[in-house]
Coordinates of C-alpha atoms in Angstrom, one line a residue:
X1007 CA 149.7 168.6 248.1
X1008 CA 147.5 169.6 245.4
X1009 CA 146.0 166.9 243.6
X1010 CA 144.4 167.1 239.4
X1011 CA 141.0 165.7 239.5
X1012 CA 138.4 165.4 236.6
X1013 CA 135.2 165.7 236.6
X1014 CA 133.3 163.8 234.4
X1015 CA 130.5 165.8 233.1
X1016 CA 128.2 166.7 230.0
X1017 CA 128.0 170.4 230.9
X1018 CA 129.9 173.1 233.4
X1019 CA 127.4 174.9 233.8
X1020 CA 125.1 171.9 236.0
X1021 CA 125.0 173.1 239.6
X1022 CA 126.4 170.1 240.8
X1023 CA 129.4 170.2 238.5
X1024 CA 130.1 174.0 239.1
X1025 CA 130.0 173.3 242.9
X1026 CA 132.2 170.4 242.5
X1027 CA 134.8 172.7 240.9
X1028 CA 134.3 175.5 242.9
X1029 CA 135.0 172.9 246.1
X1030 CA 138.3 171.2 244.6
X1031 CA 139.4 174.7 243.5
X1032 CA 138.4 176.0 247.0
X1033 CA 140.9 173.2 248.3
X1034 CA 143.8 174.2 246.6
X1035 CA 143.1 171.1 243.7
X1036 CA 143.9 171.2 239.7
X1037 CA 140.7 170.7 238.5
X1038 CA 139.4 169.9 234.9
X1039 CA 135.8 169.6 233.8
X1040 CA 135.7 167.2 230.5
X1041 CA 132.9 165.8 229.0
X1042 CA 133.2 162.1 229.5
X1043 CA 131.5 161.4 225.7
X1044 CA 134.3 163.3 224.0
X1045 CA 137.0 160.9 225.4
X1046 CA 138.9 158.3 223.0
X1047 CA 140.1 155.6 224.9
X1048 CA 143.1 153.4 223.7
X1049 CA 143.1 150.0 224.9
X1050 CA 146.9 148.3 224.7
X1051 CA 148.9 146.0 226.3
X1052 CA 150.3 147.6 229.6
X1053 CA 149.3 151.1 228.1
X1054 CA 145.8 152.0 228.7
X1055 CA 145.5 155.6 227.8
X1056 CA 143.1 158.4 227.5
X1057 CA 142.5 161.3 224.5
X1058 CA 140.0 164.6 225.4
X1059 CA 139.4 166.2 222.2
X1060 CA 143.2 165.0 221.0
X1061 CA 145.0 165.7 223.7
X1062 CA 146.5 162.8 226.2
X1063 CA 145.0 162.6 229.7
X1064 CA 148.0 162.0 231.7
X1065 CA 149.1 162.0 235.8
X1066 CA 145.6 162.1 236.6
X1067 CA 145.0 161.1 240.6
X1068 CA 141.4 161.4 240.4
X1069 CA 138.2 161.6 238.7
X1070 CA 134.5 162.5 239.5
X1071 CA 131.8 160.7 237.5
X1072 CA 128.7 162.5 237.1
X1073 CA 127.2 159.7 234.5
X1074 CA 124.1 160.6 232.9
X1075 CA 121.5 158.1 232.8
X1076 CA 121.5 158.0 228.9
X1077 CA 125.1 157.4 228.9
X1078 CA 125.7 154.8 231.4
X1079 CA 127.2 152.2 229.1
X1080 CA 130.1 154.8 227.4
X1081 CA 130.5 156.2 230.8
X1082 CA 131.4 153.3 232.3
X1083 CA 133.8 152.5 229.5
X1084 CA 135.6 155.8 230.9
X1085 CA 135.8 155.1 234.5
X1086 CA 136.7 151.6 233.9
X1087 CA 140.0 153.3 231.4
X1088 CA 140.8 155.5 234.1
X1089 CA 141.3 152.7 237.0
X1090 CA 143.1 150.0 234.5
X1091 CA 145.3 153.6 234.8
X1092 CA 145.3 153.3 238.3
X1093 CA 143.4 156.5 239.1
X1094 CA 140.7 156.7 241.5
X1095 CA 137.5 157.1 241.5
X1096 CA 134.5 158.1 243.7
X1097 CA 132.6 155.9 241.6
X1098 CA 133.6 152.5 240.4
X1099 CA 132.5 151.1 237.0
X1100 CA 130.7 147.9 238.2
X1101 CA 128.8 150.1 241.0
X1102 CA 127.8 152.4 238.6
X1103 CA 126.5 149.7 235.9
X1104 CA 125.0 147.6 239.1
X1105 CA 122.8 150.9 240.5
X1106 CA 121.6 151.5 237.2
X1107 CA 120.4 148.4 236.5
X1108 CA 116.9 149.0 238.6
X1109 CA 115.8 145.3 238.6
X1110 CA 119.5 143.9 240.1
X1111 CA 119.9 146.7 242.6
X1112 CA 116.3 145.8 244.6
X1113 CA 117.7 142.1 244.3
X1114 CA 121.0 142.9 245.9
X1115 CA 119.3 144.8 248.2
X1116 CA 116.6 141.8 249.2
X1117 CA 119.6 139.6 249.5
X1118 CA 121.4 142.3 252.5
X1119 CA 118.2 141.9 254.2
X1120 CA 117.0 145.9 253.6
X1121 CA 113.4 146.4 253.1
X1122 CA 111.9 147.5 249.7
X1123 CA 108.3 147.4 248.0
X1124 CA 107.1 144.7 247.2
X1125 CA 108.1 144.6 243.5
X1126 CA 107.3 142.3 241.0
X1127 CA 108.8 141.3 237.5
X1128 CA 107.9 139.2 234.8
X1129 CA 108.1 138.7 231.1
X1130 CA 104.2 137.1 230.8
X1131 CA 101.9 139.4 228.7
X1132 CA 99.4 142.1 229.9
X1133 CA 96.7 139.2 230.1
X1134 CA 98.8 138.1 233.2
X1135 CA 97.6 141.1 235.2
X1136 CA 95.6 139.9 237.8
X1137 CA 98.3 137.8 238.8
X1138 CA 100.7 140.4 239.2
X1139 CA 97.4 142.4 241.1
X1140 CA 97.7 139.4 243.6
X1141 CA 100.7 139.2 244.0
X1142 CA 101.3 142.9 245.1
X1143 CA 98.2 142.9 246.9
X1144 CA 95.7 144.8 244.9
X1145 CA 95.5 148.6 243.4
X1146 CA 96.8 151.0 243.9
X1147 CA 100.1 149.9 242.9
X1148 CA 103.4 151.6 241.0
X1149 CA 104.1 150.6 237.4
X1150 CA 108.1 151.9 236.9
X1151 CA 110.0 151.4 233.4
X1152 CA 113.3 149.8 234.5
X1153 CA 114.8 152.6 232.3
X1154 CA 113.0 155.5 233.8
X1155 CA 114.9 158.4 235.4
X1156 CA 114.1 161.2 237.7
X1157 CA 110.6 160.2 237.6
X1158 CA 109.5 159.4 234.3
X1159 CA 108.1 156.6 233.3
X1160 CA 106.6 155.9 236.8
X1161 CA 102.9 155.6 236.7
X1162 CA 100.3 155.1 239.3
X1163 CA 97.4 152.4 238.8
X1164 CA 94.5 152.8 241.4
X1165 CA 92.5 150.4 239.2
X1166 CA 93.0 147.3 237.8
X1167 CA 91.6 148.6 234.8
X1168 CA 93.7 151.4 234.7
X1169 CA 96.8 148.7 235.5
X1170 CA 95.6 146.3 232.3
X1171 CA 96.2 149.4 230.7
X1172 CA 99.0 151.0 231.2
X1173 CA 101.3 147.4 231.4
X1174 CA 99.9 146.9 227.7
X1175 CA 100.8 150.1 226.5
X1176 CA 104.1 149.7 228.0
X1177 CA 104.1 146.2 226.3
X1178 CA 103.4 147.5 223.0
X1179 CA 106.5 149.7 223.2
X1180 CA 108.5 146.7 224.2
X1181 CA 109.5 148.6 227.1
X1182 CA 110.7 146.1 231.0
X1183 CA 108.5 147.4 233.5
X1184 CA 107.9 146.3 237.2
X1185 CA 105.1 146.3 239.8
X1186 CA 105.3 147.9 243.0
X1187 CA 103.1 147.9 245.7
X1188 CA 102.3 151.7 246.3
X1189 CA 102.8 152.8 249.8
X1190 CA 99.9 155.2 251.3
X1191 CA 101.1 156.4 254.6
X1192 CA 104.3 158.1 252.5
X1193 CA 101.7 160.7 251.3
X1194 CA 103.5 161.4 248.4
X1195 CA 106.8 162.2 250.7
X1196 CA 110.5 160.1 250.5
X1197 CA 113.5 160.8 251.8
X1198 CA 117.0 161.3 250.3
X1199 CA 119.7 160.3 252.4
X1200 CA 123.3 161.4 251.3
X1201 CA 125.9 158.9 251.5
X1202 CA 129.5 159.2 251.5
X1203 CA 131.8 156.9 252.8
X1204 CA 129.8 154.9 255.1
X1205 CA 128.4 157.8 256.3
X1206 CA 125.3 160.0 256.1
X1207 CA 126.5 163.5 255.9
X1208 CA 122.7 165.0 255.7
X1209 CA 119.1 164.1 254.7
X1210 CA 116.4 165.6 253.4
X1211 CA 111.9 165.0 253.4
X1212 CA 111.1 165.3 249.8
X1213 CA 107.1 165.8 249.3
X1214 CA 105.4 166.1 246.3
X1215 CA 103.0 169.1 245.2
X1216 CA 99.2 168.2 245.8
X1217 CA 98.2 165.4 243.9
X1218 CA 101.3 164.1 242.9
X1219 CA 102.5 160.9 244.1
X1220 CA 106.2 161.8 242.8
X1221 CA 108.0 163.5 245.0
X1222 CA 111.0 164.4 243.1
X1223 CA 112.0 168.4 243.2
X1224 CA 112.2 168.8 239.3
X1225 CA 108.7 168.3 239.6
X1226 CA 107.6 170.9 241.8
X1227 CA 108.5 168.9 244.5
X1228 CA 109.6 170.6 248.5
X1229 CA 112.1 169.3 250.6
X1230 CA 113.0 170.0 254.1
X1231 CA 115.8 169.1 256.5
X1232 CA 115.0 166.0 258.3
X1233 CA 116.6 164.1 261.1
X1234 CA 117.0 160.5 260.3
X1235 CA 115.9 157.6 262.8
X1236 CA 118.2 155.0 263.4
X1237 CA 116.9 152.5 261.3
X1238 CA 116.4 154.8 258.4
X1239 CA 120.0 155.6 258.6
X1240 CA 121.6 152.1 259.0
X1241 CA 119.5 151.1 255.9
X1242 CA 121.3 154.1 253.6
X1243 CA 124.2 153.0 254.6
X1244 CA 123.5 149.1 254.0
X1245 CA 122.1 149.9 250.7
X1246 CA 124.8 151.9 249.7
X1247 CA 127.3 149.2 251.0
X1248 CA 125.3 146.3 249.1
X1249 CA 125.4 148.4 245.5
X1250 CA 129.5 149.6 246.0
X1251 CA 128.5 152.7 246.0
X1252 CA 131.2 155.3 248.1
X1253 CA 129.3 158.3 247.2
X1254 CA 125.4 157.8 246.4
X1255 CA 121.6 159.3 246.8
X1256 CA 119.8 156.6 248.7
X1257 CA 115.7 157.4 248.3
X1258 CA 113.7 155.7 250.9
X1259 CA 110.2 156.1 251.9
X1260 CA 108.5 155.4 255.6
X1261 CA 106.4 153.1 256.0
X1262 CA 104.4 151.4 258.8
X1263 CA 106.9 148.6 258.6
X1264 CA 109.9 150.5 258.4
X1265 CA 112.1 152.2 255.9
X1266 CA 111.9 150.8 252.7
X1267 CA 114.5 152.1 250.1
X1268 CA 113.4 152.5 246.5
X1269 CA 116.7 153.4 244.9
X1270 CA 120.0 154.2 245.0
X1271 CA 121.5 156.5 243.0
X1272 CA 125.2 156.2 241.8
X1273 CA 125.6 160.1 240.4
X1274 CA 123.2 162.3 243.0
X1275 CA 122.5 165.8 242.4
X1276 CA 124.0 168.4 245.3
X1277 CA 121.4 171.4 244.6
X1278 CA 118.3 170.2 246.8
X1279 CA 120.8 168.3 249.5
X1280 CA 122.7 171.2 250.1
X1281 CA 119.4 173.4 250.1
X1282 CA 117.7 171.9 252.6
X1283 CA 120.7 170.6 254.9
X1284 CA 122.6 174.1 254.1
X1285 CA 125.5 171.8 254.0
X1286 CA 129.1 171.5 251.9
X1287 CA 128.4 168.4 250.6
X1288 CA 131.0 169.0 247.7
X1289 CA 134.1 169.7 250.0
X1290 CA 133.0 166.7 252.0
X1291 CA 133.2 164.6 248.4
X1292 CA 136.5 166.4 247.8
X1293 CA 137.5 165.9 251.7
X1294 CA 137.0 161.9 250.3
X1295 CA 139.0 162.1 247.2
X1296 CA 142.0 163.3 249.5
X1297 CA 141.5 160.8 252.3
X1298 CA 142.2 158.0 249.3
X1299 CA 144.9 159.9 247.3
X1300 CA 147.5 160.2 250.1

């Protein structure tokens, strides 16, 4: 039975929107892409309801967030209109605000008992650094703004005079940052492991162009099929479990004491999984929606 889905999305032209559609369309689905920041929401007793540029969103069984990181807040407002409307979603409102929130998702995860840096957080002023230096261990280390996205704001220290600095600079913007310890035997490389349902339906070796310690693909970044170990893949899954996340982007690097996950990702991009894996990861998401719309 064919089911009408929205996909919530800035732009229909994004590769992992367009592939999205093409999937649902693929599967016999009505499928809408509507940009989530043009939607009036209507909040009433018994009557939640939804506008898109005027007109009422109705008998929708389910939608597809694809949240920008600039709009988490609004977008959330959207999801959570759509379930108190009792349509599903491959992303829930609280999972999305939870992954977003950089600083609460590494404590959830420490809390399931999956490895991460060592991280540190504080709200003492750049003349606390060599604390935070012994804490970690001593440069190098990774200075990350708990708003940065696709790898900005994510700097790498190998002094201490070089960490004084940037933490101050990031103080006199008044921006949160935390420490991490930096990982060396990673060589620049993580891995993205794609989640969806409990499941890893492929992973990929991202490394980072020479002299990069940033191995995201946006900046000129390779990846590579890889097969996962055990461990590696049991700790997607947990982290993916511990966050709420049904469909998510789980980055992890290896290290000599195991995998240790840097972040999970509640709106992943499908160009570089489905490159290196060759995979349909957007039937498999629309295979999902239709397991949990019967």
């Amino acid at each position: 039975m064919p089911l009408t889905i929205k996909i919530l999305s800035l732009s229909k032209k994004l590769y992992s929107t367009q592939r999205l559609f093409e999937a649902a369309k693929k599967r016999g689905h009505n499928v809408e892409v509507i940009d989530y920041l043009k939607c009036d929401l209507v909040i009433e007793r018994k009557k939640p309801t939804i506008y898109y540029k005027g007109r009422l969103l109705e008998d929708v069984d389910a939608v597809i967030p694809r949240i920008g990181a600039t709009h988490t807040y609004y977008g959330a407002a959207v999801i959570r209109q759509f379930e108190m409307m009792k349509t599903f979603s491959t992303l829930e409102s609280q999972a999305l605000i939870r992954s977003r929130d950089k600083l609460r998702s590494l404590q959830l995860l420490t809390k399931g008992n999956i490895g991460i840096p060592k991280t540190v957080f504080t709200n003492y002023s750049s003349n606390h650094t060599e604390q935070i230096l012994s804490y970690i261990g001593g440069t190098p280390l990774i200075i990350k703004l708990l708003e940065g996205t696709q790898g900005l704001g994510i700097v790498l220290a190998e002094t201490q005079n070089a960490a004084k600095s940037v933490i101050e600079a990031f103080n006199g913007l008044q921006a949160r940052v935390i420490a991490q310890e930096f990982i060396k035997e990673a060589k620049g490389a993580d891995i993205r492991a794609f989640v969806i349902d409990g499941q890893v339906v492929g992973a990929m070796k991202r490394q980072g162009k020479e002299g990069e310690f940033r191995s995201n693909l946006h900046r000129g970044g390779t990846s590579q099929l890889i097969q996962l170990s055990d461990e590696e893949e049991n700790s997607a899954i947990k982290a993916a479990r511990m966050l709420g996340l049904n469909i998510s982007g789980v980055d992890l690097l290896q290290s000599e004491r195991g995998p240790l996950i840097m972040e999970v990702n509640s709106s992943p991009g499908l160009e570089g999984i489905e490159g290196a894996t060759k995979k349909d990861i957007a039937v498999s998401i629309i295979k999902y929606i239709e397991k949990n719309t019967d």
